[in-house]
PDB file of C-alpha atoms in Angstrom:
ATOM      1  CA  MET A  22    -260.404  63.716-239.208  1.00  0.00           C
ATOM      2  CA  SER A  23    -263.912  62.899-240.482  1.00  0.00           C
ATOM      3  CA  PRO A  24    -266.855  62.835-238.021  1.00  0.00           C
ATOM      4  CA  SER A  25    -267.213  59.031-238.352  1.00  0.00           C
ATOM      5  CA  ILE A  26    -263.537  58.396-237.555  1.00  0.00           C
ATOM      6  CA  HIS A  27    -263.730  60.851-234.645  1.00  0.00           C
ATOM      7  CA  ARG A  28    -266.759  58.998-233.251  1.00  0.00           C
ATOM      8  CA  ARG A  29    -264.998  55.645-233.570  1.00  0.00           C
ATOM      9  CA  LYS A  30    -261.946  57.008-231.785  1.00  0.00           C
ATOM     10  CA  LEU A  31    -264.090  58.362-228.959  1.00  0.00           C
ATOM     11  CA  GLY A  32    -265.862  54.984-228.798  1.00  0.00           C
ATOM     12  CA  ILE A  33    -262.543  53.188-228.392  1.00  0.00           C
ATOM     13  CA  GLU A  34    -261.424  55.614-225.688  1.00  0.00           C
ATOM     14  CA  LYS A  35    -264.713  55.016-223.817  1.00  0.00           C
ATOM     15  CA  GLN A  36    -264.191  51.253-223.989  1.00  0.00           C
ATOM     16  CA  ILE A  37    -260.612  51.635-222.762  1.00  0.00           C
ATOM     17  CA  ASP A  38    -261.912  53.661-219.804  1.00  0.00           C
ATOM     18  CA  ASP A  39    -264.496  50.953-219.092  1.00  0.00           C
ATOM     19  CA  PHE A  40    -261.810  48.273-219.279  1.00  0.00           C
ATOM     20  CA  LEU A  41    -259.530  50.157-216.869  1.00  0.00           C
ATOM     21  CA  ASP A  42    -262.515  50.628-214.549  1.00  0.00           C
ATOM     22  CA  GLN A  43    -262.696  46.833-214.244  1.00  0.00           C
ATOM     23  CA  VAL A  44    -259.037  46.696-213.183  1.00  0.00           C
ATOM     24  CA  SER A  45    -259.641  49.378-210.534  1.00  0.00           C
ATOM     25  CA  GLU A  46    -262.774  47.665-209.278  1.00  0.00           C
ATOM     26  CA  ALA A  47    -260.958  44.323-209.027  1.00  0.00           C
ATOM     27  CA  GLY A  48    -258.314  45.951-206.823  1.00  0.00           C
ATOM     28  CA  LEU A  49    -260.964  47.176-204.401  1.00  0.00           C
ATOM     29  CA  LEU A  50    -262.563  43.733-204.403  1.00  0.00           C
ATOM     30  CA  LEU A  51    -259.228  42.071-203.676  1.00  0.00           C
ATOM     31  CA  ARG A  52    -258.646  44.328-200.682  1.00  0.00           C
ATOM     32  CA  GLN A  53    -262.158  43.727-199.359  1.00  0.00           C
ATOM     33  CA  GLY A  54    -261.955  40.011-200.064  1.00  0.00           C
ATOM     34  CA  VAL A  55    -258.690  39.502-198.185  1.00  0.00           C
ATOM     35  CA  ASN A  56    -260.028  41.561-195.283  1.00  0.00           C
ATOM     36  CA  ALA A  57    -263.154  39.393-195.169  1.00  0.00           C
ATOM     37  CA  TYR A  58    -261.046  36.230-195.268  1.00  0.00           C
ATOM     38  CA  LEU A  59    -258.811  37.350-192.404  1.00  0.00           C
ATOM     39  CA  HIS A  60    -261.896  38.163-190.325  1.00  0.00           C
ATOM     40  CA  ASP A  61    -263.516  34.769-191.075  1.00  0.00           C
ATOM     41  CA  ASP A  62    -266.438  36.415-192.879  1.00  0.00           C
ATOM     42  CA  VAL A  63    -267.111  33.556-195.265  1.00  0.00           C
ATOM     43  CA  LYS A  64    -270.218  35.098-196.837  1.00  0.00           C
ATOM     44  CA  ALA A  65    -268.525  38.436-197.585  1.00  0.00           C
ATOM     45  CA  PHE A  66    -265.438  36.667-198.936  1.00  0.00           C
ATOM     46  CA  GLN A  67    -267.548  34.584-201.326  1.00  0.00           C
ATOM     47  CA  GLN A  68    -269.377  37.702-202.490  1.00  0.00           C
ATOM     48  CA  LYS A  69    -266.071  39.426-203.277  1.00  0.00           C
ATOM     49  CA  LEU A  70    -264.784  36.330-205.063  1.00  0.00           C
ATOM     50  CA  ASP A  71    -267.942  36.176-207.203  1.00  0.00           C
ATOM     51  CA  SER A  72    -267.697  39.909-207.932  1.00  0.00           C
ATOM     52  CA  ILE A  73    -264.040  39.760-208.925  1.00  0.00           C
ATOM     53  CA  LYS A  74    -264.810  36.874-211.292  1.00  0.00           C
ATOM     54  CA  GLU A  75    -267.493  39.038-212.916  1.00  0.00           C
ATOM     55  CA  ALA A  76    -265.081  42.000-213.198  1.00  0.00           C
ATOM     56  CA  GLU A  77    -262.469  39.759-214.802  1.00  0.00           C
ATOM     57  CA  HIS A  78    -265.062  38.409-217.256  1.00  0.00           C
ATOM     58  CA  ARG A  79    -266.175  41.931-218.204  1.00  0.00           C
ATOM     59  CA  GLY A  80    -262.556  42.970-218.578  1.00  0.00           C
ATOM     60  CA  ASP A  81    -261.814  40.049-220.886  1.00  0.00           C
ATOM     61  CA  SER A  82    -264.825  40.885-223.052  1.00  0.00           C
ATOM     62  CA  LEU A  83    -263.834  44.537-223.313  1.00  0.00           C
ATOM     63  CA  ARG A  84    -260.221  43.650-224.119  1.00  0.00           C
ATOM     64  CA  ARG A  85    -261.269  41.308-226.934  1.00  0.00           C
ATOM     65  CA  SER A  86    -263.633  43.932-228.331  1.00  0.00           C
ATOM     66  CA  LEU A  87    -260.891  46.585-228.211  1.00  0.00           C
ATOM     67  CA  GLU A  88    -258.384  44.306-229.894  1.00  0.00           C
ATOM     68  CA  GLU A  89    -260.847  43.638-232.699  1.00  0.00           C
ATOM     69  CA  LEU A  90    -261.511  47.356-233.148  1.00  0.00           C
ATOM     70  CA  LEU A  91    -257.817  48.203-233.193  1.00  0.00           C
ATOM     71  CA  TYR A  92    -257.110  45.519-235.789  1.00  0.00           C
ATOM     72  CA  THR A  93    -260.042  46.344-238.079  1.00  0.00           C
ATOM     73  CA  LYS A  94    -260.232  50.162-237.865  1.00  0.00           C
ATOM     74  CA  THR A  95    -257.577  52.505-239.187  1.00  0.00           C
ATOM     75  CA  LEU A  96    -257.093  54.337-235.912  1.00  0.00           C
ATOM     76  CA  ILE A  97    -253.909  55.331-234.015  1.00  0.00           C
ATOM     77  CA  PRO A  98    -251.842  53.111-236.370  1.00  0.00           C
ATOM     78  CA  GLU A  99    -248.576  54.543-235.042  1.00  0.00           C
ATOM     79  CA  SER A 100    -249.360  53.282-231.515  1.00  0.00           C
ATOM     80  CA  ARG A 101    -251.593  50.288-232.204  1.00  0.00           C
ATOM     81  CA  GLY A 102    -249.000  47.687-231.222  1.00  0.00           C
ATOM     82  CA  ASP A 103    -248.194  49.505-227.982  1.00  0.00           C
ATOM     83  CA  VAL A 104    -251.874  49.847-227.121  1.00  0.00           C
ATOM     84  CA  LEU A 105    -252.462  46.139-227.716  1.00  0.00           C
ATOM     85  CA  GLU A 106    -249.517  45.244-225.473  1.00  0.00           C
ATOM     86  CA  LEU A 107    -250.776  47.643-222.808  1.00  0.00           C
ATOM     87  CA  LEU A 108    -254.245  46.092-222.851  1.00  0.00           C
ATOM     88  CA  GLU A 109    -252.787  42.594-222.533  1.00  0.00           C
ATOM     89  CA  SER A 110    -250.574  43.696-219.638  1.00  0.00           C
ATOM     90  CA  MET A 111    -253.399  45.389-217.756  1.00  0.00           C
ATOM     91  CA  ASP A 112    -255.561  42.323-218.314  1.00  0.00           C
ATOM     92  CA  SER A 113    -252.830  40.182-216.759  1.00  0.00           C
ATOM     93  CA  LEU A 114    -252.995  42.350-213.620  1.00  0.00           C
ATOM     94  CA  LEU A 115    -256.746  41.810-213.487  1.00  0.00           C
ATOM     95  CA  ASP A 116    -256.168  38.055-213.823  1.00  0.00           C
ATOM     96  CA  ARG A 117    -253.674  38.132-210.940  1.00  0.00           C
ATOM     97  CA  TYR A 118    -256.200  39.865-208.718  1.00  0.00           C
ATOM     98  CA  LYS A 119    -258.765  37.161-209.410  1.00  0.00           C
ATOM     99  CA  GLY A 120    -256.183  34.396-209.063  1.00  0.00           C
ATOM    100  CA  THR A 121    -255.172  35.634-205.623  1.00  0.00           C
ATOM    101  CA  LEU A 122    -258.687  35.365-204.192  1.00  0.00           C
ATOM    102  CA  TRP A 123    -259.099  31.994-205.899  1.00  0.00           C
ATOM    103  CA  ARG A 124    -255.936  30.804-204.174  1.00  0.00           C
ATOM    104  CA  PHE A 125    -257.308  31.820-200.779  1.00  0.00           C
ATOM    105  CA  ASP A 126    -260.516  29.959-201.571  1.00  0.00           C
ATOM    106  CA  ILE A 127    -258.691  26.796-202.645  1.00  0.00           C
ATOM    107  CA  GLU A 128    -255.910  26.555-200.039  1.00  0.00           C
ATOM    108  CA  CYS A 129    -257.624  28.205-197.038  1.00  0.00           C
ATOM    109  CA  PRO A 130    -254.347  29.245-195.358  1.00  0.00           C
ATOM    110  CA  GLU A 131    -254.344  29.761-191.597  1.00  0.00           C
ATOM    111  CA  ILE A 132    -252.871  33.224-191.105  1.00  0.00           C
ATOM    112  CA  SER A 133    -252.172  34.101-187.471  1.00  0.00           C
ATOM    113  CA  PRO A 134    -253.871  37.314-186.236  1.00  0.00           C
ATOM    114  CA  GLU A 135    -250.487  38.895-185.512  1.00  0.00           C
ATOM    115  CA  PHE A 136    -249.786  38.893-189.249  1.00  0.00           C
ATOM    116  CA  HIS A 137    -253.134  40.362-190.309  1.00  0.00           C
ATOM    117  CA  LYS A 138    -252.189  44.039-190.237  1.00  0.00           C
ATOM    118  CA  LYS A 139    -249.016  43.634-192.276  1.00  0.00           C
ATOM    119  CA  PHE A 140    -250.821  41.339-194.697  1.00  0.00           C
ATOM    120  CA  LEU A 141    -253.508  43.960-195.244  1.00  0.00           C
ATOM    121  CA  ASP A 142    -250.841  46.665-195.540  1.00  0.00           C
ATOM    122  CA  LEU A 143    -249.160  44.564-198.226  1.00  0.00           C
ATOM    123  CA  VAL A 144    -252.412  44.162-200.144  1.00  0.00           C
ATOM    124  CA  THR A 145    -253.024  47.915-199.891  1.00  0.00           C
ATOM    125  CA  CYS A 146    -249.583  48.749-201.325  1.00  0.00           C
ATOM    126  CA  VAL A 147    -250.052  46.244-204.137  1.00  0.00           C
ATOM    127  CA  VAL A 148    -253.465  47.650-205.053  1.00  0.00           C
ATOM    128  CA  GLU A 149    -252.090  51.197-204.937  1.00  0.00           C
ATOM    129  CA  SER A 150    -249.261  50.224-207.305  1.00  0.00           C
ATOM    130  CA  VAL A 151    -251.742  48.827-209.823  1.00  0.00           C
ATOM    131  CA  GLU A 152    -254.075  51.804-209.392  1.00  0.00           C
ATOM    132  CA  ALA A 153    -251.169  54.139-210.168  1.00  0.00           C
ATOM    133  CA  MET A 154    -250.595  52.053-213.292  1.00  0.00           C
ATOM    134  CA  VAL A 155    -254.278  52.429-214.203  1.00  0.00           C
ATOM    135  CA  ARG A 156    -253.926  56.222-213.901  1.00  0.00           C
ATOM    136  CA  ALA A 157    -250.807  56.098-216.068  1.00  0.00           C
ATOM    137  CA  ALA A 158    -252.716  54.145-218.699  1.00  0.00           C
ATOM    138  CA  ARG A 159    -255.566  56.666-218.692  1.00  0.00           C
ATOM    139  CA  ALA A 160    -253.051  59.509-219.029  1.00  0.00           C
ATOM    140  CA  PHE A 161    -251.412  57.726-221.970  1.00  0.00           C
ATOM    141  CA  PHE A 162    -254.584  58.349-223.973  1.00  0.00           C
ATOM    142  CA  LYS A 163    -255.620  61.726-222.548  1.00  0.00           C
ATOM    143  CA  ASP A 164    -252.622  63.630-221.159  1.00  0.00           C
ATOM    144  CA  ILE A 165    -249.353  61.953-222.016  1.00  0.00           C
ATOM    145  CA  ASN A 166    -247.346  64.579-220.098  1.00  0.00           C
ATOM    146  CA  ALA A 167    -248.886  63.263-216.853  1.00  0.00           C
ATOM    147  CA  VAL A 168    -247.796  59.665-217.399  1.00  0.00           C
ATOM    148  CA  ALA A 169    -244.384  60.070-215.727  1.00  0.00           C
ATOM    149  CA  ASP A 170    -245.913  61.259-212.437  1.00  0.00           C
ATOM    150  CA  HIS A 171    -248.142  58.198-212.229  1.00  0.00           C
ATOM    151  CA  ILE A 172    -245.301  55.847-213.167  1.00  0.00           C
ATOM    152  CA  GLN A 173    -243.218  57.303-210.334  1.00  0.00           C
ATOM    153  CA  LYS A 174    -246.014  56.339-207.941  1.00  0.00           C
ATOM    154  CA  VAL A 175    -246.025  52.789-209.309  1.00  0.00           C
ATOM    155  CA  HIS A 176    -242.350  52.520-208.382  1.00  0.00           C
ATOM    156  CA  PHE A 177    -243.002  54.021-204.948  1.00  0.00           C
ATOM    157  CA  TRP A 178    -245.749  51.549-204.066  1.00  0.00           C
ATOM    158  CA  GLU A 179    -243.786  48.609-205.462  1.00  0.00           C
ATOM    159  CA  THR A 180    -240.877  49.520-203.170  1.00  0.00           C
ATOM    160  CA  GLU A 181    -243.238  49.763-200.192  1.00  0.00           C
ATOM    161  CA  SER A 182    -244.673  46.357-201.080  1.00  0.00           C
ATOM    162  CA  ASP A 183    -241.192  44.844-201.130  1.00  0.00           C
ATOM    163  CA  LYS A 184    -240.390  46.299-197.719  1.00  0.00           C
ATOM    164  CA  ILE A 185    -243.536  44.909-196.113  1.00  0.00           C
ATOM    165  CA  SER A 186    -243.130  41.563-197.873  1.00  0.00           C
ATOM    166  CA  THR A 187    -239.555  41.158-196.597  1.00  0.00           C
ATOM    167  CA  THR A 188    -240.497  42.105-193.030  1.00  0.00           C
ATOM    168  CA  LEU A 189    -243.525  39.838-193.030  1.00  0.00           C
ATOM    169  CA  GLN A 190    -241.616  36.841-194.377  1.00  0.00           C
ATOM    170  CA  ARG A 191    -238.928  37.341-191.734  1.00  0.00           C
ATOM    171  CA  GLU A 192    -241.541  37.450-188.954  1.00  0.00           C
ATOM    172  CA  ILE A 193    -243.258  34.353-190.303  1.00  0.00           C
ATOM    173  CA  PHE A 194    -240.089  32.284-190.208  1.00  0.00           C
ATOM    174  CA  ARG A 195    -239.261  33.460-186.698  1.00  0.00           C
ATOM    175  CA  ARG A 196    -242.413  31.773-185.475  1.00  0.00           C
ATOM    176  CA  GLY A 197    -240.791  28.556-184.312  1.00  0.00           C
ATOM    177  CA  ASP A 198    -244.090  27.243-182.933  1.00  0.00           C
ATOM    178  CA  LEU A 199    -245.490  26.916-186.475  1.00  0.00           C
ATOM    179  CA  ARG A 200    -244.761  23.902-188.641  1.00  0.00           C
ATOM    180  CA  LEU A 201    -242.289  24.572-191.433  1.00  0.00           C
ATOM    181  CA  SER A 202    -244.932  23.602-193.990  1.00  0.00           C
ATOM    182  CA  HIS A 203    -247.316  26.146-192.420  1.00  0.00           C
ATOM    183  CA  ARG A 204    -244.706  28.900-192.474  1.00  0.00           C
ATOM    184  CA  SER A 205    -243.841  28.041-196.081  1.00  0.00           C
ATOM    185  CA  GLN A 206    -247.482  28.221-197.160  1.00  0.00           C
ATOM    186  CA  ILE A 207    -248.006  31.658-195.623  1.00  0.00           C
ATOM    187  CA  ARG A 208    -244.692  32.834-197.097  1.00  0.00           C
ATOM    188  CA  ASP A 209    -245.853  31.696-200.538  1.00  0.00           C
ATOM    189  CA  PHE A 210    -249.041  33.748-200.178  1.00  0.00           C
ATOM    190  CA  VAL A 211    -247.004  36.803-199.242  1.00  0.00           C
ATOM    191  CA  ARG A 212    -244.797  36.327-202.288  1.00  0.00           C
ATOM    192  CA  HIS A 213    -247.802  35.733-204.528  1.00  0.00           C
ATOM    193  CA  VAL A 214    -249.416  39.020-203.475  1.00  0.00           C
ATOM    194  CA  ASP A 215    -246.143  40.948-203.683  1.00  0.00           C
ATOM    195  CA  LYS A 216    -245.540  39.751-207.248  1.00  0.00           C
ATOM    196  CA  ILE A 217    -248.605  41.696-208.401  1.00  0.00           C
ATOM    197  CA  SER A 218    -246.799  44.959-207.665  1.00  0.00           C
ATOM    198  CA  ASP A 219    -243.687  43.585-209.396  1.00  0.00           C
ATOM    199  CA  ARG A 220    -245.803  42.985-212.473  1.00  0.00           C
ATOM    200  CA  ALA A 221    -247.286  46.497-212.233  1.00  0.00           C
ATOM    201  CA  GLU A 222    -243.750  47.892-212.223  1.00  0.00           C
ATOM    202  CA  ASP A 223    -242.896  45.834-215.330  1.00  0.00           C
ATOM    203  CA  VAL A 224    -245.910  47.354-217.093  1.00  0.00           C
ATOM    204  CA  ALA A 225    -244.826  50.821-215.957  1.00  0.00           C
ATOM    205  CA  ASP A 226    -241.360  50.260-217.446  1.00  0.00           C
ATOM    206  CA  SER A 227    -242.934  49.284-220.766  1.00  0.00           C
ATOM    207  CA  MET A 228    -245.209  52.319-220.583  1.00  0.00           C
ATOM    208  CA  SER A 229    -242.163  54.576-220.280  1.00  0.00           C
ATOM    209  CA  ILE A 230    -240.909  53.196-223.594  1.00  0.00           C
ATOM    210  CA  TYR A 231    -244.325  53.716-225.224  1.00  0.00           C
ATOM    211  CA  VAL A 232    -244.233  57.369-224.150  1.00  0.00           C
ATOM    212  CA  ILE A 233    -240.755  57.864-225.597  1.00  0.00           C
ATOM    213  CA  LYS A 234    -241.850  56.321-228.903  1.00  0.00           C
ATOM    214  CA  ARG A 235    -244.857  58.626-229.131  1.00  0.00           C
ATOM    215  CA  SER A 236    -242.672  61.678-228.504  1.00  0.00           C
ATOM    216  CA  LEU A 237    -240.299  60.893-231.394  1.00  0.00           C
TER     217      LEU A 237
END
């Protein structure tokens, strides 16, 4: 490999790291933003919403730049399609993070204090599932033998998310003093958050196929 090609490859890997950093940062912002919302800290919530919008914008810019580089430079041609799909999938997780805080901002759901802990636990499991997927993506480029361990953690956190989601939805609908429309709204928020971990698991399943293809 010539020095110029090696430098370009390292440049792409640095941009991929930067892009994945935005996904990780957005997860932290989601957790902090939901916590601020549940504690009626309007100023902190707005700050997290603004920050997650900036992270999503930076992520989009990095993804477009990476896609252009991968299309125009003769680098990793055997895995280019898989890398492009991976970038799109990780970007969709970043979008879902932003969309979740936007939904809180738009609908302003009233979530009873008794549900706060489980709601935060759900958000934590979801963020951990995506973070495990971020680690798997980093390993895909640096240490492909480590990918399987990170994918296993994605599955673990997705299962935990499902458990909390099911329990929380059951508790919500046992609150007979709440209007059905109110219970349905909170249930929809629970489902919306839980689906992020479902999506992370879908990406992990695709990643497993990418790894197999690279080993052939």
